[in-house]
PDB file of C-alpha atoms in Angstrom:
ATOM      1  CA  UNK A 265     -12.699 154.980  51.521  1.00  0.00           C
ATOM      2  CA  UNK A 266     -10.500 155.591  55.214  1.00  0.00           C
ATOM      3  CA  UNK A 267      -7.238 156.059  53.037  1.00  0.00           C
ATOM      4  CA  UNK A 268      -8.932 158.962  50.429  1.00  0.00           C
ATOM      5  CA  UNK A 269     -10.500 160.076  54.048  1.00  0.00           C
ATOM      6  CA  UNK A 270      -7.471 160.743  55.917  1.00  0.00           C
ATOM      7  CA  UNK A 271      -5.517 161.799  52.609  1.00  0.00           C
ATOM      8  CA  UNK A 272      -7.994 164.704  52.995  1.00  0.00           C
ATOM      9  CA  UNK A 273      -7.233 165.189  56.306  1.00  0.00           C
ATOM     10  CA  UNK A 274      -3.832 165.489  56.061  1.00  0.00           C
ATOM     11  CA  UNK A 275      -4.130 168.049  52.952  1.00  0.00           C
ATOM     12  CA  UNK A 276      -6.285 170.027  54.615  1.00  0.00           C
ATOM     13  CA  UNK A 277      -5.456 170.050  58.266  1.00  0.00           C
ATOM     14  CA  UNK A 278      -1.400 169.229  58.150  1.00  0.00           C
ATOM     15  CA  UNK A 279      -0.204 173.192  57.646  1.00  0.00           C
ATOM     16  CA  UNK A 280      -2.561 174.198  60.732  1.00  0.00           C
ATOM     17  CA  UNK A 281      -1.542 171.453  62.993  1.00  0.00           C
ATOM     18  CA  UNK A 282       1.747 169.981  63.846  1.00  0.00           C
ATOM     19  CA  UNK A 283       0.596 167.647  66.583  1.00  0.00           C
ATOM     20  CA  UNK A 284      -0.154 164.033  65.933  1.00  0.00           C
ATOM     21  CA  UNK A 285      -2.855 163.716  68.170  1.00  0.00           C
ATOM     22  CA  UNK A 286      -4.679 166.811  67.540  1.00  0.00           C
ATOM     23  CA  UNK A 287      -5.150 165.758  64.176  1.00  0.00           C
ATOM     24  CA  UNK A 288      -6.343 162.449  65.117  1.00  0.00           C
ATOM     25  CA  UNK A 289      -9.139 164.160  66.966  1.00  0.00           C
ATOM     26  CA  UNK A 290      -9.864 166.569  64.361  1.00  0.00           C
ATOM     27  CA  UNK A 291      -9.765 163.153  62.177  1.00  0.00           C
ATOM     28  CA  UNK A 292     -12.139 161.588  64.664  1.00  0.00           C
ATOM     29  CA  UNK A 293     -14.103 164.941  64.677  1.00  0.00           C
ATOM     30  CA  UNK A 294     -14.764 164.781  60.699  1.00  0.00           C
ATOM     31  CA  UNK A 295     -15.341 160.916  60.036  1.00  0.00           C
ATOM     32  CA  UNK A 296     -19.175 160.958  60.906  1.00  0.00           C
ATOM     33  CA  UNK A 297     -19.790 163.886  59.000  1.00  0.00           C
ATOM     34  CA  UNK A 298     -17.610 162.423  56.129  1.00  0.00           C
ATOM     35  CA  UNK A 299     -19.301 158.861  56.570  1.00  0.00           C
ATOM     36  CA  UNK A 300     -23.135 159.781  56.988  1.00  0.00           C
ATOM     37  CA  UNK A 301     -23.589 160.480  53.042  1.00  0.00           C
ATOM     38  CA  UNK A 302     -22.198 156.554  52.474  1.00  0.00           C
ATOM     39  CA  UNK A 303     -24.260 155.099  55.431  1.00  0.00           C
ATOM     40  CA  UNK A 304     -27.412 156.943  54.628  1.00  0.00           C
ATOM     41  CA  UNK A 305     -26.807 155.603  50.839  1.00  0.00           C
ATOM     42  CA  UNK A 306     -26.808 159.364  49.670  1.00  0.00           C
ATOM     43  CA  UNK A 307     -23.512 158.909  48.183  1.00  0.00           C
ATOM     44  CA  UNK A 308     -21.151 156.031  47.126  1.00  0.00           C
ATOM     45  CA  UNK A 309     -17.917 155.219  48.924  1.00  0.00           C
ATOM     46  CA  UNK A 310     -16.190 156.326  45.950  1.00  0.00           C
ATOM     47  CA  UNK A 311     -17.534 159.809  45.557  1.00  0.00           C
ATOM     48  CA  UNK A 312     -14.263 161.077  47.604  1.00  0.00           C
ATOM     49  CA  UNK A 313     -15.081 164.763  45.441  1.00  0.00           C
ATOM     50  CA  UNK A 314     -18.302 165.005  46.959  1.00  0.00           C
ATOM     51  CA  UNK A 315     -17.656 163.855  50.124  1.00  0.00           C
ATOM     52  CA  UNK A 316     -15.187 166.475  51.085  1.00  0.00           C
ATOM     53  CA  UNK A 317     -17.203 169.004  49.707  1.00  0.00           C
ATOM     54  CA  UNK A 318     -19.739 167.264  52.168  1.00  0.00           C
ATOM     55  CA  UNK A 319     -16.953 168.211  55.147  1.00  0.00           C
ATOM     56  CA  UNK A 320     -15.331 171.182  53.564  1.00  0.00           C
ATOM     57  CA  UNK A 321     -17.470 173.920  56.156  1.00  0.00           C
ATOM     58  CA  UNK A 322     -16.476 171.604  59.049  1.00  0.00           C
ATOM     59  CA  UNK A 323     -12.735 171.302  58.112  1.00  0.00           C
ATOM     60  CA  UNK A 324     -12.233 175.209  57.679  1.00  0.00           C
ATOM     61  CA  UNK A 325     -13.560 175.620  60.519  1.00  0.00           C
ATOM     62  CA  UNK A 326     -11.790 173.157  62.454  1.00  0.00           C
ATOM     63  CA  UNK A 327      -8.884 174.799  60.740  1.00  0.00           C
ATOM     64  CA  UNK A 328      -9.581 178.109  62.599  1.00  0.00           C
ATOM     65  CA  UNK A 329     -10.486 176.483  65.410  1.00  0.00           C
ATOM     66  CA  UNK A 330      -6.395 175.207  65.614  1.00  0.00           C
ATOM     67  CA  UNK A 331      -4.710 178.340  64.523  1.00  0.00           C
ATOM     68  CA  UNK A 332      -6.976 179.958  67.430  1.00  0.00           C
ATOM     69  CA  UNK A 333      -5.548 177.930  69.805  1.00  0.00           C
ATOM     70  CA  UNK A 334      -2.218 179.454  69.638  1.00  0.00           C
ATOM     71  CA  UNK A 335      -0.781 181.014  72.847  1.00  0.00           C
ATOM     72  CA  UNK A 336      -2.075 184.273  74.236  1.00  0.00           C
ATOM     73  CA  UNK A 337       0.367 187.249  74.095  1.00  0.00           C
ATOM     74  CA  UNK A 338       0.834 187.018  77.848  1.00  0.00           C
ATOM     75  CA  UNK A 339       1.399 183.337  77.834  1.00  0.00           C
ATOM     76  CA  UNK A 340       3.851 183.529  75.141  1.00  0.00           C
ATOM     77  CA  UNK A 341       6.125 186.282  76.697  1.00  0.00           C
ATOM     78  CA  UNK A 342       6.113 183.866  80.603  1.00  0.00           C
ATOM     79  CA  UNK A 343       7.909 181.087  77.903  1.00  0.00           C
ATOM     80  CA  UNK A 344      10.116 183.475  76.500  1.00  0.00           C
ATOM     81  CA  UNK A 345      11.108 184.688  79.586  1.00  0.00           C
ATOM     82  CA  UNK A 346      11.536 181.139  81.011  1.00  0.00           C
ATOM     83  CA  UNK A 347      13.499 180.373  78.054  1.00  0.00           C
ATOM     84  CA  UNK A 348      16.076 183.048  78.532  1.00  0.00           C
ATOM     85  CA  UNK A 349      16.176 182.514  82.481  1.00  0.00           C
ATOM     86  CA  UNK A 350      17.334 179.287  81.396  1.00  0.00           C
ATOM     87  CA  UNK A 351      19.956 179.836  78.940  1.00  0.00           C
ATOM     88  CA  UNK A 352      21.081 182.498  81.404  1.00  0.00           C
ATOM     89  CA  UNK A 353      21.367 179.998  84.113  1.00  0.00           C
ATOM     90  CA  UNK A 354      23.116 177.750  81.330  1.00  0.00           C
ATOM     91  CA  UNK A 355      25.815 180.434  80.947  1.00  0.00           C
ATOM     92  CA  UNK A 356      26.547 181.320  84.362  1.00  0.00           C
ATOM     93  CA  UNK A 357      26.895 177.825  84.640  1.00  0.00           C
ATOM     94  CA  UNK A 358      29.266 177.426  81.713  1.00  0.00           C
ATOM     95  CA  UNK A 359      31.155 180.401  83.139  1.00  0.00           C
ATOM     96  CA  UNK A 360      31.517 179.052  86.545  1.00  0.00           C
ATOM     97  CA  UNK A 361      32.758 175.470  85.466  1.00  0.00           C
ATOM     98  CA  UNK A 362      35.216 177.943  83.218  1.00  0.00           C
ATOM     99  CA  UNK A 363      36.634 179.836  85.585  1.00  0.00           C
ATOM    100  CA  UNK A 364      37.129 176.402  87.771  1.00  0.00           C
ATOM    101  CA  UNK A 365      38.934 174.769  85.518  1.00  0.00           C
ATOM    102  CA  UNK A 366      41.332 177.270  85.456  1.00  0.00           C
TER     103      UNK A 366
END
């Protein structure tokens, strides 16, 4: 029942998220949703089809909910323009111990 659960997970949510423990919540998030069917005796354990079509709504929406969270346009140019301060810095450096050595 867990293993077919998080199977489904994974299909579903792996492309949108890349972080472990974002998917574990979004795992966590799901499970009641996925396991009141079986508790409530609506469904059997081994219904998997209709139990993610029970979660489907829920999982395409936490789907959104993770592609929304990418950086803002804003944020996203202050870490490019750390990153090339720092490879900068890198090659100044580089240059420096260059021009030392010889």
């Amino acid at each position: 029942f867990f293993r077919t659960f998080v199977t489904y997970v994974w299909q579903v949510l792996s492309k949108a998220c890349h972080d472990l423990n974002e998917l574990r919540h979004s795992a966590a998030l799901l499970l009641p949703r996925y396991r009141a069917p079986v508790l409530s005796g609506e469904l059997g354990e081994h219904e998997s089809a209709k139990l993610a079509a029970r979660i489907k709504s829920s999982s395409l929406k936490l789907m959104q909910d993770l592609y929304l969270r990418s950086l803002s346009s804003s944020e996203l140019d202050d870490v490019y323009a750390r990153e090339r301060d720092a490879i900068a810095a890198r090659s100044a450096a580089a240059a420096a111990a260059t021009a030392t050595a010889t």
